[in-house]
Amino acid sequence: MGNKPNIAIAHLGCDKNRIDTEHMLGLLVEAGYGVDANEELADYVIVNTCSFIQQSRQESVQTLVELAEAKKKIVIAGCMAQHYKEELLDALPEAVAVVGTGDYQNIVEIVERVEDGERVRAVSANPTFIADRQIPRYRTTTEGVAYLRIAEGCDYKCSFCIIPNLRGKQRSRPIESIVAEAQQLAEQGVQELVLISQITTNYGKDIYGKPELGKLLRALGEVDVPWIRMHYAYPTGLTPEVVSAIQETPNILPYLDLPLQHSHPDILRAMNRPWQGQVNDEIVERLKQAIPNGVWRTTFIVGFPGETESHFNHLCDFVERHQFDHVGAFAFSPEEEALASTLPNPVPDSIKEERRDRIMEIQQPISRRRNQAEIGKTVDVLIEGTFPDTGDLIGRSARFAPEVDGTVYVQGQGQSEPLGNLISVTITSADDYDLYGRQAES
């Protein structure tokens, strides 16, 4: 290894960012660099930043400032590097490089240039890279879970979003490349693959001339992984072909993450959502009839410019009516490069926060009832942690996605279960977000 420096990576942001982090770690380890989880002991700290909304930018800035105060040499990667590529090196003397969202695959060369005394700005104006070949990856998730990116970038122009500016246009990976990586992860013992992209249901449109998510799901059905879960599935892209693939492929979980964002046609048009003013009731009911065993997650933005009390009440009624298993609600955050930041009739912050709280108050008893319906069932649970003092186990059933949904707590077993295993658990109780049970008799 010689005298190569030690490098730590501080990961911020979404699961797509996580995969970039894992590839950078893999490339650095392959090149012989020491990778240290302790930032204090590292010679360089790569901060993989998020710049999606104001709150995430603040977290990124705080991390950078703390590292600068600790006199660390900082490599700024990710969405903030892409967003503020011209300003960051000037604003932060401790920064030795900025690395864009389409340039992380060059991290080894970038570090070598820094070691030679160069301050590096490696940010492609229009990100085009997609890892459609096997490049090294050092996973940072628990033993049993891995994220699998099927595409990068976005072609839509939602008025509140700057992702196309930060990540570029949609770039899908070929089915063969995705399946090969899935098989590799299965050989490592992964029990759950989470498929991610900006718009999962648009997968393949750019390389095959039409969306081919259904074909991809059926191909992944041949991989020996018990659970395959989709995130970011636009409801209009859940075509009969995709629905059939979900229902007919045993390892594809009927877990539907639908980023609806609102229910009122006026607000959807102002958001420039792909389905514009279509009535979501019709879309959701059609899907629920097609996938009666589905677990339903969605997210909403409240306080969008022009959202009246009437618009918000429409959303509250929508949440009550459709009884989603899981709901996330976010207060609108104006982004200076997004069209929505220029729209009239902004909603005061205090009202945004109040509306977000009201949506979650409506959802809590719904989530509790949906969880209580699991009591008495015996379900598979992926074990992800333990309480050493009690022997209790921590995991997730198929109805819970990693990090965003609930947890299953399993009573002490008297013997340790290897992490990353699926075990059978009988559910004995439930609350708003979590389930509780005991290991089923074998």
CSV table of C-alpha atoms in Angstrom, one decimal:
chain,number,residue,atom,x,y,z
A,1,MET,CA,0.0,0.0,0.0
A,2,GLY,CA,2.9,2.3,0.5
A,3,ASN,CA,2.2,5.5,2.3
A,4,LYS,CA,-1.3,6.2,0.8
A,5,PRO,CA,-3.4,8.4,3.1
A,6,ASN,CA,-6.4,7.2,5.1
A,7,ILE,CA,-9.8,8.4,3.9
A,8,ALA,CA,-13.1,8.6,5.6
A,9,ILE,CA,-16.5,9.3,4.0
A,10,ALA,CA,-19.3,11.2,5.6
A,11,HIS,CA,-22.5,10.1,3.8
A,12,LEU,CA,-25.5,12.5,3.7
A,13,GLY,CA,-28.7,12.4,1.7
A,14,CYS,CA,-30.7,9.7,-0.1
A,15,ASP,CA,-30.2,6.1,-1.1
A,16,LYS,CA,-29.0,7.1,-4.6
A,17,ASN,CA,-26.3,9.2,-2.9
A,18,ARG,CA,-25.5,6.1,-0.7
A,19,ILE,CA,-24.7,4.0,-3.8
A,20,ASP,CA,-22.3,6.8,-5.0
A,21,THR,CA,-20.7,6.6,-1.6
A,22,GLU,CA,-20.4,2.8,-1.7
A,23,HIS,CA,-18.8,3.0,-5.2
A,24,MET,CA,-16.2,5.6,-4.0
A,25,LEU,CA,-15.4,3.4,-1.0
A,26,GLY,CA,-15.0,0.4,-3.3
A,27,LEU,CA,-12.7,2.2,-5.7
A,28,LEU,CA,-10.5,3.6,-3.0
A,29,VAL,CA,-10.2,0.2,-1.2
A,30,GLU,CA,-9.3,-1.5,-4.5
A,31,ALA,CA,-6.6,1.2,-5.2
A,32,GLY,CA,-5.0,0.5,-1.8
A,33,TYR,CA,-6.2,3.4,0.3
A,34,GLY,CA,-7.0,3.0,3.9
A,35,VAL,CA,-10.6,3.6,4.6
A,36,ASP,CA,-11.4,4.7,8.2
A,37,ALA,CA,-14.8,5.1,9.8
A,38,ASN,CA,-13.2,7.6,12.3
A,39,GLU,CA,-13.0,11.0,10.7
A,40,GLU,CA,-10.6,12.1,13.4
A,41,LEU,CA,-8.0,9.6,12.2
A,42,ALA,CA,-8.4,10.2,8.5
A,43,ASP,CA,-6.1,12.3,6.4
A,44,TYR,CA,-9.0,13.2,4.1
A,45,VAL,CA,-12.7,13.3,4.6
A,46,ILE,CA,-15.0,12.9,1.6
A,47,VAL,CA,-18.4,14.5,2.4
A,48,ASN,CA,-21.0,13.2,0.0
A,49,THR,CA,-23.5,16.0,0.3
A,50,CYS,CA,-27.2,16.5,-0.4
A,51,SER,CA,-28.7,19.7,-1.9
A,52,PHE,CA,-32.3,18.6,-2.5
A,53,ILE,CA,-34.0,20.9,0.0
A,54,GLN,CA,-32.9,23.7,2.3
A,55,GLN,CA,-32.9,21.4,5.4
A,56,SER,CA,-30.5,18.9,3.7
A,57,ARG,CA,-28.3,21.8,2.5
A,58,GLN,CA,-28.1,23.0,6.1
A,59,GLU,CA,-27.0,19.6,7.3
A,60,SER,CA,-24.3,19.4,4.6
A,61,VAL,CA,-23.0,22.9,5.4
A,62,GLN,CA,-22.9,22.1,9.1
A,63,THR,CA,-20.9,19.0,8.4
A,64,LEU,CA,-18.5,20.8,6.2
A,65,VAL,CA,-18.0,23.6,8.8
A,66,GLU,CA,-17.4,21.2,11.6
A,67,LEU,CA,-14.7,19.3,9.6
A,68,ALA,CA,-13.1,22.6,8.5
A,69,GLU,CA,-12.9,23.7,12.2
A,70,ALA,CA,-11.2,20.4,12.9
A,71,LYS,CA,-8.7,21.3,10.2
A,72,LYS,CA,-9.5,18.4,8.0
A,73,LYS,CA,-8.7,18.2,4.3
A,74,ILE,CA,-12.2,17.9,2.7
A,75,VAL,CA,-13.3,16.5,-0.6
A,76,ILE,CA,-16.8,17.8,-1.3
A,77,ALA,CA,-18.8,15.3,-3.4
A,78,GLY,CA,-22.4,14.8,-4.4
A,79,CYS,CA,-25.4,17.1,-5.1
A,80,MET,CA,-24.0,20.2,-3.3
A,81,ALA,CA,-20.8,20.0,-5.3
A,82,GLN,CA,-22.8,19.8,-8.4
A,83,HIS,CA,-25.1,22.6,-7.4
A,84,TYR,CA,-22.4,25.1,-6.2
A,85,LYS,CA,-19.4,23.9,-8.2
A,86,GLU,CA,-18.1,27.4,-8.8
A,87,GLU,CA,-18.3,28.7,-5.2
A,88,LEU,CA,-17.3,25.9,-2.9
A,89,LEU,CA,-13.5,25.9,-3.3
A,90,ASP,CA,-13.4,29.7,-2.8
A,91,ALA,CA,-15.8,29.6,0.2
A,92,LEU,CA,-14.0,26.8,2.1
A,93,PRO,CA,-10.2,26.9,2.2
A,94,GLU,CA,-10.1,23.4,3.7
A,95,ALA,CA,-11.8,22.0,0.6
A,96,VAL,CA,-9.2,20.3,-1.6
A,97,ALA,CA,-11.6,19.1,-4.3
A,98,VAL,CA,-15.2,19.2,-5.4
A,99,VAL,CA,-16.6,16.1,-7.2
A,100,GLY,CA,-19.9,16.2,-9.1
A,101,THR,CA,-22.7,13.6,-9.2
A,102,GLY,CA,-21.4,12.3,-12.6
A,103,ASP,CA,-17.8,12.2,-11.6
A,104,TYR,CA,-17.5,10.1,-8.5
A,105,GLN,CA,-16.2,7.2,-10.5
A,106,ASN,CA,-12.9,9.2,-10.9
A,107,ILE,CA,-12.4,9.5,-7.1
A,108,VAL,CA,-9.0,7.7,-7.1
A,109,GLU,CA,-7.5,9.9,-9.8
A,110,ILE,CA,-8.9,13.0,-8.0
A,111,VAL,CA,-7.3,12.0,-4.7
A,112,GLU,CA,-4.0,11.4,-6.5
A,113,ARG,CA,-4.2,14.9,-8.1
A,114,VAL,CA,-4.9,16.3,-4.6
A,115,GLU,CA,-1.9,14.4,-3.2
A,116,ASP,CA,0.2,16.1,-5.9
A,117,GLY,CA,-0.8,19.5,-4.5
A,118,GLU,CA,-3.7,20.4,-6.9
A,119,ARG,CA,-7.0,21.8,-5.8
A,120,VAL,CA,-9.4,19.9,-8.1
A,121,ARG,CA,-12.8,20.9,-9.5
A,122,ALA,CA,-14.1,17.7,-11.2
A,123,VAL,CA,-17.7,18.5,-12.0
A,124,SER,CA,-19.3,17.7,-15.3
A,125,ALA,CA,-21.7,20.5,-16.4
A,126,ASN,CA,-24.2,17.8,-17.5
A,127,PRO,CA,-23.9,14.5,-15.6
A,128,THR,CA,-23.9,11.6,-18.0
A,129,PHE,CA,-22.2,8.8,-16.1
A,130,ILE,CA,-24.2,5.7,-15.2
A,131,ALA,CA,-22.6,2.6,-13.6
A,132,ASP,CA,-23.7,0.1,-16.3
A,133,ARG,CA,-20.7,-2.0,-15.7
A,134,GLN,CA,-19.5,-3.7,-12.6
A,135,ILE,CA,-17.3,-1.3,-10.6
A,136,PRO,CA,-16.2,-2.0,-7.0
A,137,ARG,CA,-18.6,-1.3,-4.2
A,138,TYR,CA,-18.2,-1.4,-0.5
A,139,ARG,CA,-21.7,-1.7,1.1
A,140,THR,CA,-22.6,0.4,4.1
A,141,THR,CA,-26.0,-1.1,4.7
A,142,THR,CA,-26.9,-3.9,7.2
A,143,GLU,CA,-25.8,-7.4,6.1
A,144,GLY,CA,-29.1,-8.4,4.6
A,145,VAL,CA,-30.0,-5.3,2.5
A,146,ALA,CA,-28.6,-3.6,-0.6
A,147,TYR,CA,-29.8,-0.8,-2.8
A,148,LEU,CA,-29.7,-1.5,-6.5
A,149,ARG,CA,-29.8,1.5,-8.8
A,150,ILE,CA,-31.6,0.7,-12.1
A,151,ALA,CA,-31.4,4.3,-13.6
A,152,GLU,CA,-30.0,7.7,-12.8
A,153,GLY,CA,-31.4,11.2,-13.6
A,154,CYS,CA,-34.8,12.5,-14.5
A,155,ASP,CA,-36.5,13.9,-17.6
A,156,TYR,CA,-39.5,15.4,-15.8
A,157,LYS,CA,-39.7,19.1,-14.9
A,158,CYS,CA,-41.7,19.2,-11.7
A,159,SER,CA,-41.8,22.8,-10.6
A,160,PHE,CA,-40.6,22.2,-7.1
A,161,CYS,CA,-37.6,20.0,-8.0
A,162,ILE,CA,-34.0,20.7,-9.1
A,163,ILE,CA,-33.0,17.0,-9.4
A,164,PRO,CA,-32.6,17.2,-13.2
A,165,ASN,CA,-30.1,20.0,-12.7
A,166,LEU,CA,-28.2,18.0,-10.1
A,167,ARG,CA,-28.4,14.5,-11.6
A,168,GLY,CA,-28.9,15.0,-15.3
A,169,LYS,CA,-31.3,13.3,-17.7
A,170,GLN,CA,-32.6,9.8,-17.2
A,171,ARG,CA,-30.0,7.1,-17.9
A,172,SER,CA,-31.1,3.5,-17.5
A,173,ARG,CA,-28.8,0.5,-17.1
A,174,PRO,CA,-29.3,-2.5,-19.4
A,175,ILE,CA,-31.3,-5.3,-17.8
A,176,GLU,CA,-28.3,-7.6,-18.1
A,177,SER,CA,-26.1,-5.3,-16.1
A,178,ILE,CA,-28.7,-5.0,-13.3
A,179,VAL,CA,-29.3,-8.7,-13.1
A,180,ALA,CA,-25.6,-9.4,-13.0
A,181,GLU,CA,-25.2,-7.0,-10.0
A,182,ALA,CA,-28.2,-8.5,-8.3
A,183,GLN,CA,-26.7,-12.0,-8.7
A,184,GLN,CA,-23.5,-10.8,-7.2
A,185,LEU,CA,-25.3,-9.3,-4.2
A,186,ALA,CA,-27.2,-12.5,-3.8
A,187,GLU,CA,-23.9,-14.4,-3.6
A,188,GLN,CA,-22.9,-12.1,-0.8
A,189,GLY,CA,-25.9,-13.2,1.2
A,190,VAL,CA,-28.2,-10.2,0.6
A,191,GLN,CA,-31.8,-11.1,1.4
A,192,GLU,CA,-33.5,-7.8,0.2
A,193,LEU,CA,-32.8,-5.7,-2.8
A,194,VAL,CA,-34.3,-2.2,-3.0
A,195,LEU,CA,-34.6,-0.9,-6.6
A,196,ILE,CA,-34.1,2.8,-6.8
A,197,SER,CA,-33.9,5.5,-9.4
A,198,GLN,CA,-35.6,8.9,-9.7
A,199,ILE,CA,-38.6,7.4,-11.5
A,200,THR,CA,-38.5,3.6,-11.3
A,201,THR,CA,-41.6,3.1,-13.5
A,202,ASN,CA,-39.8,5.0,-16.4
A,203,TYR,CA,-37.0,2.4,-16.3
A,204,GLY,CA,-35.7,1.6,-19.8
A,205,LYS,CA,-37.6,4.3,-21.7
A,206,ASP,CA,-34.3,6.0,-22.8
A,207,ILE,CA,-32.5,2.8,-24.0
A,208,TYR,CA,-35.4,0.6,-25.1
A,209,GLY,CA,-37.8,3.2,-26.6
A,210,LYS,CA,-40.4,2.4,-24.0
A,211,PRO,CA,-40.5,1.6,-20.2
A,212,GLU,CA,-39.5,-2.0,-19.5
A,213,LEU,CA,-39.9,-2.2,-15.8
A,214,GLY,CA,-42.1,-5.3,-16.2
A,215,LYS,CA,-39.5,-7.1,-18.2
A,216,LEU,CA,-36.8,-6.1,-15.6
A,217,LEU,CA,-38.9,-7.4,-12.7
A,218,ARG,CA,-39.4,-10.8,-14.4
A,219,ALA,CA,-35.7,-11.0,-15.1
A,220,LEU,CA,-34.9,-10.3,-11.4
A,221,GLY,CA,-37.3,-13.0,-10.5
A,222,GLU,CA,-34.6,-15.5,-11.5
A,223,VAL,CA,-32.2,-14.1,-8.9
A,224,ASP,CA,-32.0,-16.0,-5.6
A,225,VAL,CA,-33.0,-13.1,-3.4
A,226,PRO,CA,-36.2,-13.5,-1.2
A,227,TRP,CA,-37.3,-9.9,-1.3
A,228,ILE,CA,-37.1,-7.3,-4.1
A,229,ARG,CA,-38.7,-4.0,-3.3
A,230,MET,CA,-39.4,-1.0,-5.5
A,231,HIS,CA,-39.1,2.7,-4.5
A,232,TYR,CA,-40.3,5.8,-6.4
A,233,ALA,CA,-43.0,4.1,-8.6
A,234,TYR,CA,-45.0,6.8,-10.3
A,235,PRO,CA,-48.7,5.5,-10.3
A,236,THR,CA,-49.2,6.2,-14.0
A,237,GLY,CA,-46.3,3.9,-14.8
A,238,LEU,CA,-47.8,1.0,-13.0
A,239,THR,CA,-49.2,-0.4,-16.2
A,240,PRO,CA,-51.0,-3.8,-16.5
A,241,GLU,CA,-47.7,-5.3,-17.6
A,242,VAL,CA,-45.9,-4.1,-14.5
A,243,VAL,CA,-48.8,-5.1,-12.2
A,244,SER,CA,-48.8,-8.6,-13.7
A,245,ALA,CA,-45.0,-8.8,-13.1
A,246,ILE,CA,-45.5,-7.8,-9.5
A,247,GLN,CA,-48.2,-10.4,-8.9
A,248,GLU,CA,-46.6,-13.2,-10.9
A,249,THR,CA,-43.0,-12.9,-9.7
A,250,PRO,CA,-42.7,-14.4,-6.2
A,251,ASN,CA,-39.8,-12.4,-4.9
A,252,ILE,CA,-41.1,-9.0,-6.0
A,253,LEU,CA,-42.8,-7.5,-2.9
A,254,PRO,CA,-46.3,-6.0,-3.5
A,255,TYR,CA,-44.9,-2.8,-1.8
A,256,LEU,CA,-45.9,0.3,-3.7
A,257,ASP,CA,-44.1,3.6,-3.0
A,258,LEU,CA,-46.1,6.2,-4.9
A,259,PRO,CA,-44.7,9.8,-4.6
A,260,LEU,CA,-48.2,11.4,-5.2
A,261,GLN,CA,-47.2,14.8,-3.6
A,262,HIS,CA,-50.8,16.1,-3.5
A,263,SER,CA,-54.4,15.2,-4.4
A,264,HIS,CA,-55.9,18.4,-5.7
A,265,PRO,CA,-55.8,18.9,-9.5
A,266,ASP,CA,-55.0,22.6,-9.1
A,267,ILE,CA,-51.9,21.9,-7.0
A,268,LEU,CA,-50.8,19.0,-9.2
A,269,ARG,CA,-50.9,21.3,-12.2
A,270,ALA,CA,-49.0,24.0,-10.4
A,271,MET,CA,-46.4,21.3,-9.4
A,272,ASN,CA,-46.2,20.2,-13.1
A,273,ARG,CA,-46.5,16.6,-12.0
A,274,PRO,CA,-46.5,14.1,-14.9
A,275,TRP,CA,-50.2,13.2,-14.4
A,276,GLN,CA,-51.1,16.9,-14.2
A,277,GLY,CA,-54.7,17.3,-13.0
A,278,GLN,CA,-55.7,13.7,-13.2
A,279,VAL,CA,-57.9,12.6,-10.3
A,280,ASN,CA,-55.7,10.5,-8.0
A,281,ASP,CA,-58.8,8.7,-6.6
A,282,GLU,CA,-59.2,6.9,-9.9
A,283,ILE,CA,-55.5,5.9,-10.1
A,284,VAL,CA,-55.2,4.7,-6.5
A,285,GLU,CA,-58.5,2.7,-6.6
A,286,ARG,CA,-57.5,1.0,-9.9
A,287,LEU,CA,-54.1,0.0,-8.4
A,288,LYS,CA,-55.6,-1.3,-5.1
A,289,GLN,CA,-58.1,-3.4,-7.1
A,290,ALA,CA,-55.3,-4.8,-9.2
A,291,ILE,CA,-52.9,-5.5,-6.2
A,292,PRO,CA,-55.3,-6.3,-3.4
A,293,ASN,CA,-52.4,-7.6,-1.2
A,294,GLY,CA,-50.4,-4.4,-1.7
A,295,VAL,CA,-48.7,-2.3,1.0
A,296,TRP,CA,-49.0,1.4,0.1
A,297,ARG,CA,-46.6,4.2,0.9
A,298,THR,CA,-46.9,7.8,-0.4
A,299,THR,CA,-45.5,11.2,0.3
A,300,PHE,CA,-47.1,14.6,0.2
A,301,ILE,CA,-45.9,18.2,0.0
A,302,VAL,CA,-48.0,20.7,2.0
A,303,GLY,CA,-47.9,24.5,1.8
A,304,PHE,CA,-47.1,24.6,-1.9
A,305,PRO,CA,-47.6,28.2,-3.2
A,306,GLY,CA,-51.3,28.8,-3.8
A,307,GLU,CA,-52.4,26.0,-1.6
A,308,THR,CA,-55.6,27.2,0.1
A,309,GLU,CA,-57.4,25.7,3.1
A,310,SER,CA,-59.8,24.1,0.6
A,311,HIS,CA,-56.9,22.5,-1.3
A,312,PHE,CA,-55.5,21.2,1.9
A,313,ASN,CA,-58.8,19.9,3.1
A,314,HIS,CA,-59.1,18.0,-0.2
A,315,LEU,CA,-55.7,16.3,0.7
A,316,CYS,CA,-56.8,15.5,4.2
A,317,ASP,CA,-60.0,13.8,2.9
A,318,PHE,CA,-57.9,11.9,0.3
A,319,VAL,CA,-55.6,10.6,3.1
A,320,GLU,CA,-58.7,9.5,5.1
A,321,ARG,CA,-60.3,7.9,2.2
A,322,HIS,CA,-57.5,5.8,0.9
A,323,GLN,CA,-56.0,4.5,4.1
A,324,PHE,CA,-52.4,4.2,3.1
A,325,ASP,CA,-50.1,2.0,5.2
A,326,HIS,CA,-47.4,4.6,5.4
A,327,VAL,CA,-47.4,8.4,4.7
A,328,GLY,CA,-44.6,11.0,4.7
A,329,ALA,CA,-45.5,14.7,4.7
A,330,PHE,CA,-43.1,17.5,4.0
A,331,ALA,CA,-43.4,21.3,4.2
A,332,PHE,CA,-42.7,22.9,0.8
A,333,SER,CA,-39.2,24.2,0.5
A,334,PRO,CA,-38.6,26.8,-2.2
A,335,GLU,CA,-35.5,26.1,-4.3
A,336,GLU,CA,-34.1,29.2,-6.1
A,337,GLU,CA,-33.5,27.4,-9.4
A,338,ALA,CA,-37.0,25.7,-9.4
A,339,LEU,CA,-40.0,27.3,-11.0
A,340,ALA,CA,-42.1,27.0,-7.9
A,341,SER,CA,-39.9,29.5,-6.1
A,342,THR,CA,-41.3,32.2,-8.3
A,343,LEU,CA,-45.0,31.3,-8.0
A,344,PRO,CA,-47.3,33.8,-6.3
A,345,ASN,CA,-49.2,33.3,-3.0
A,346,PRO,CA,-46.6,31.6,-0.9
A,347,VAL,CA,-47.9,29.9,2.3
A,348,PRO,CA,-46.4,31.2,5.6
A,349,ASP,CA,-44.0,28.8,7.3
A,350,SER,CA,-46.2,28.5,10.4
A,351,ILE,CA,-49.1,27.3,8.3
A,352,LYS,CA,-46.9,24.8,6.4
A,353,GLU,CA,-45.8,23.3,9.7
A,354,GLU,CA,-49.3,23.2,11.0
A,355,ARG,CA,-50.6,21.5,7.9
A,356,ARG,CA,-47.8,18.9,8.0
A,357,ASP,CA,-48.6,18.1,11.6
A,358,ARG,CA,-52.3,17.8,10.7
A,359,ILE,CA,-51.6,15.3,7.9
A,360,MET,CA,-49.5,13.1,10.2
A,361,GLU,CA,-52.2,13.3,13.0
A,362,ILE,CA,-54.7,12.0,10.5
A,363,GLN,CA,-52.4,9.2,9.3
A,364,GLN,CA,-51.3,8.0,12.8
A,365,PRO,CA,-54.5,6.1,13.6
A,366,ILE,CA,-54.7,4.7,10.1
A,367,SER,CA,-51.1,3.4,10.3
A,368,ARG,CA,-52.0,1.9,13.7
A,369,ARG,CA,-55.1,0.1,12.3
A,370,ARG,CA,-53.1,-1.2,9.4
A,371,ASN,CA,-50.4,-2.5,11.7
A,372,GLN,CA,-53.0,-4.0,14.1
A,373,ALA,CA,-54.3,-6.1,11.2
A,374,GLU,CA,-51.0,-8.0,11.4
A,375,ILE,CA,-51.6,-9.2,14.9
A,376,GLY,CA,-51.9,-13.0,15.0
A,377,LYS,CA,-50.1,-13.5,11.6
A,378,THR,CA,-46.8,-15.3,11.2
A,379,VAL,CA,-44.6,-13.3,8.9
A,380,ASP,CA,-41.0,-13.4,7.7
A,381,VAL,CA,-38.8,-10.8,9.5
A,382,LEU,CA,-35.3,-9.8,8.3
A,383,ILE,CA,-33.1,-9.5,11.4
A,384,GLU,CA,-30.9,-6.4,11.4
A,385,GLY,CA,-29.9,-5.9,15.1
A,386,THR,CA,-30.1,-7.2,18.6
A,387,PHE,CA,-30.4,-6.0,22.2
A,388,PRO,CA,-27.5,-7.9,23.9
A,389,ASP,CA,-28.9,-7.4,27.4
A,390,THR,CA,-32.3,-9.0,26.7
A,391,GLY,CA,-31.6,-11.1,23.6
A,392,ASP,CA,-34.4,-9.2,21.8
A,393,LEU,CA,-34.1,-8.9,18.0
A,394,ILE,CA,-34.8,-6.0,15.7
A,395,GLY,CA,-35.9,-6.4,12.2
A,396,ARG,CA,-38.4,-5.6,9.5
A,397,SER,CA,-41.3,-7.5,7.9
A,398,ALA,CA,-42.0,-7.1,4.1
A,399,ARG,CA,-44.4,-4.3,4.8
A,400,PHE,CA,-41.6,-2.1,6.1
A,401,ALA,CA,-38.9,-0.6,3.8
A,402,PRO,CA,-35.5,0.2,5.3
A,403,GLU,CA,-35.1,3.5,7.2
A,404,VAL,CA,-38.4,5.0,6.2
A,405,ASP,CA,-41.0,2.7,7.7
A,406,GLY,CA,-41.4,0.8,11.0
A,407,THR,CA,-39.6,-1.9,12.9
A,408,VAL,CA,-40.4,-5.4,14.2
A,409,TYR,CA,-39.3,-6.1,17.7
A,410,VAL,CA,-38.9,-9.8,18.5
A,411,GLN,CA,-38.9,-11.1,22.0
A,412,GLY,CA,-35.6,-12.6,23.3
A,413,GLN,CA,-34.8,-16.0,21.9
A,414,GLY,CA,-32.3,-17.3,24.4
A,415,GLN,CA,-29.8,-17.7,21.5
A,416,SER,CA,-28.5,-15.2,19.0
A,417,GLU,CA,-29.8,-15.2,15.4
A,418,PRO,CA,-27.2,-14.3,12.8
A,419,LEU,CA,-27.8,-10.8,11.4
A,420,GLY,CA,-29.2,-10.7,7.9
A,421,ASN,CA,-31.3,-13.8,8.3
A,422,LEU,CA,-35.1,-14.2,7.7
A,423,ILE,CA,-36.9,-15.8,10.5
A,424,SER,CA,-40.6,-16.5,11.1
A,425,VAL,CA,-42.3,-14.3,13.7
A,426,THR,CA,-45.8,-14.3,15.1
A,427,ILE,CA,-47.0,-10.8,15.6
A,428,THR,CA,-48.5,-10.2,19.1
A,429,SER,CA,-49.0,-6.5,19.2
A,430,ALA,CA,-48.7,-3.2,17.2
A,431,ASP,CA,-48.6,0.5,17.6
A,432,ASP,CA,-48.7,3.5,15.2
A,433,TYR,CA,-45.4,2.6,13.5
A,434,ASP,CA,-44.0,-0.7,14.8
A,435,LEU,CA,-44.9,-4.4,15.3
A,436,TYR,CA,-44.0,-6.7,18.2
A,437,GLY,CA,-43.8,-10.5,18.2
A,438,ARG,CA,-42.1,-13.7,19.1
A,439,GLN,CA,-40.2,-16.2,17.0
A,440,ALA,CA,-42.7,-18.8,15.6
A,441,GLU,CA,-42.3,-22.4,16.7
A,442,SER,CA,-40.4,-24.4,14.2
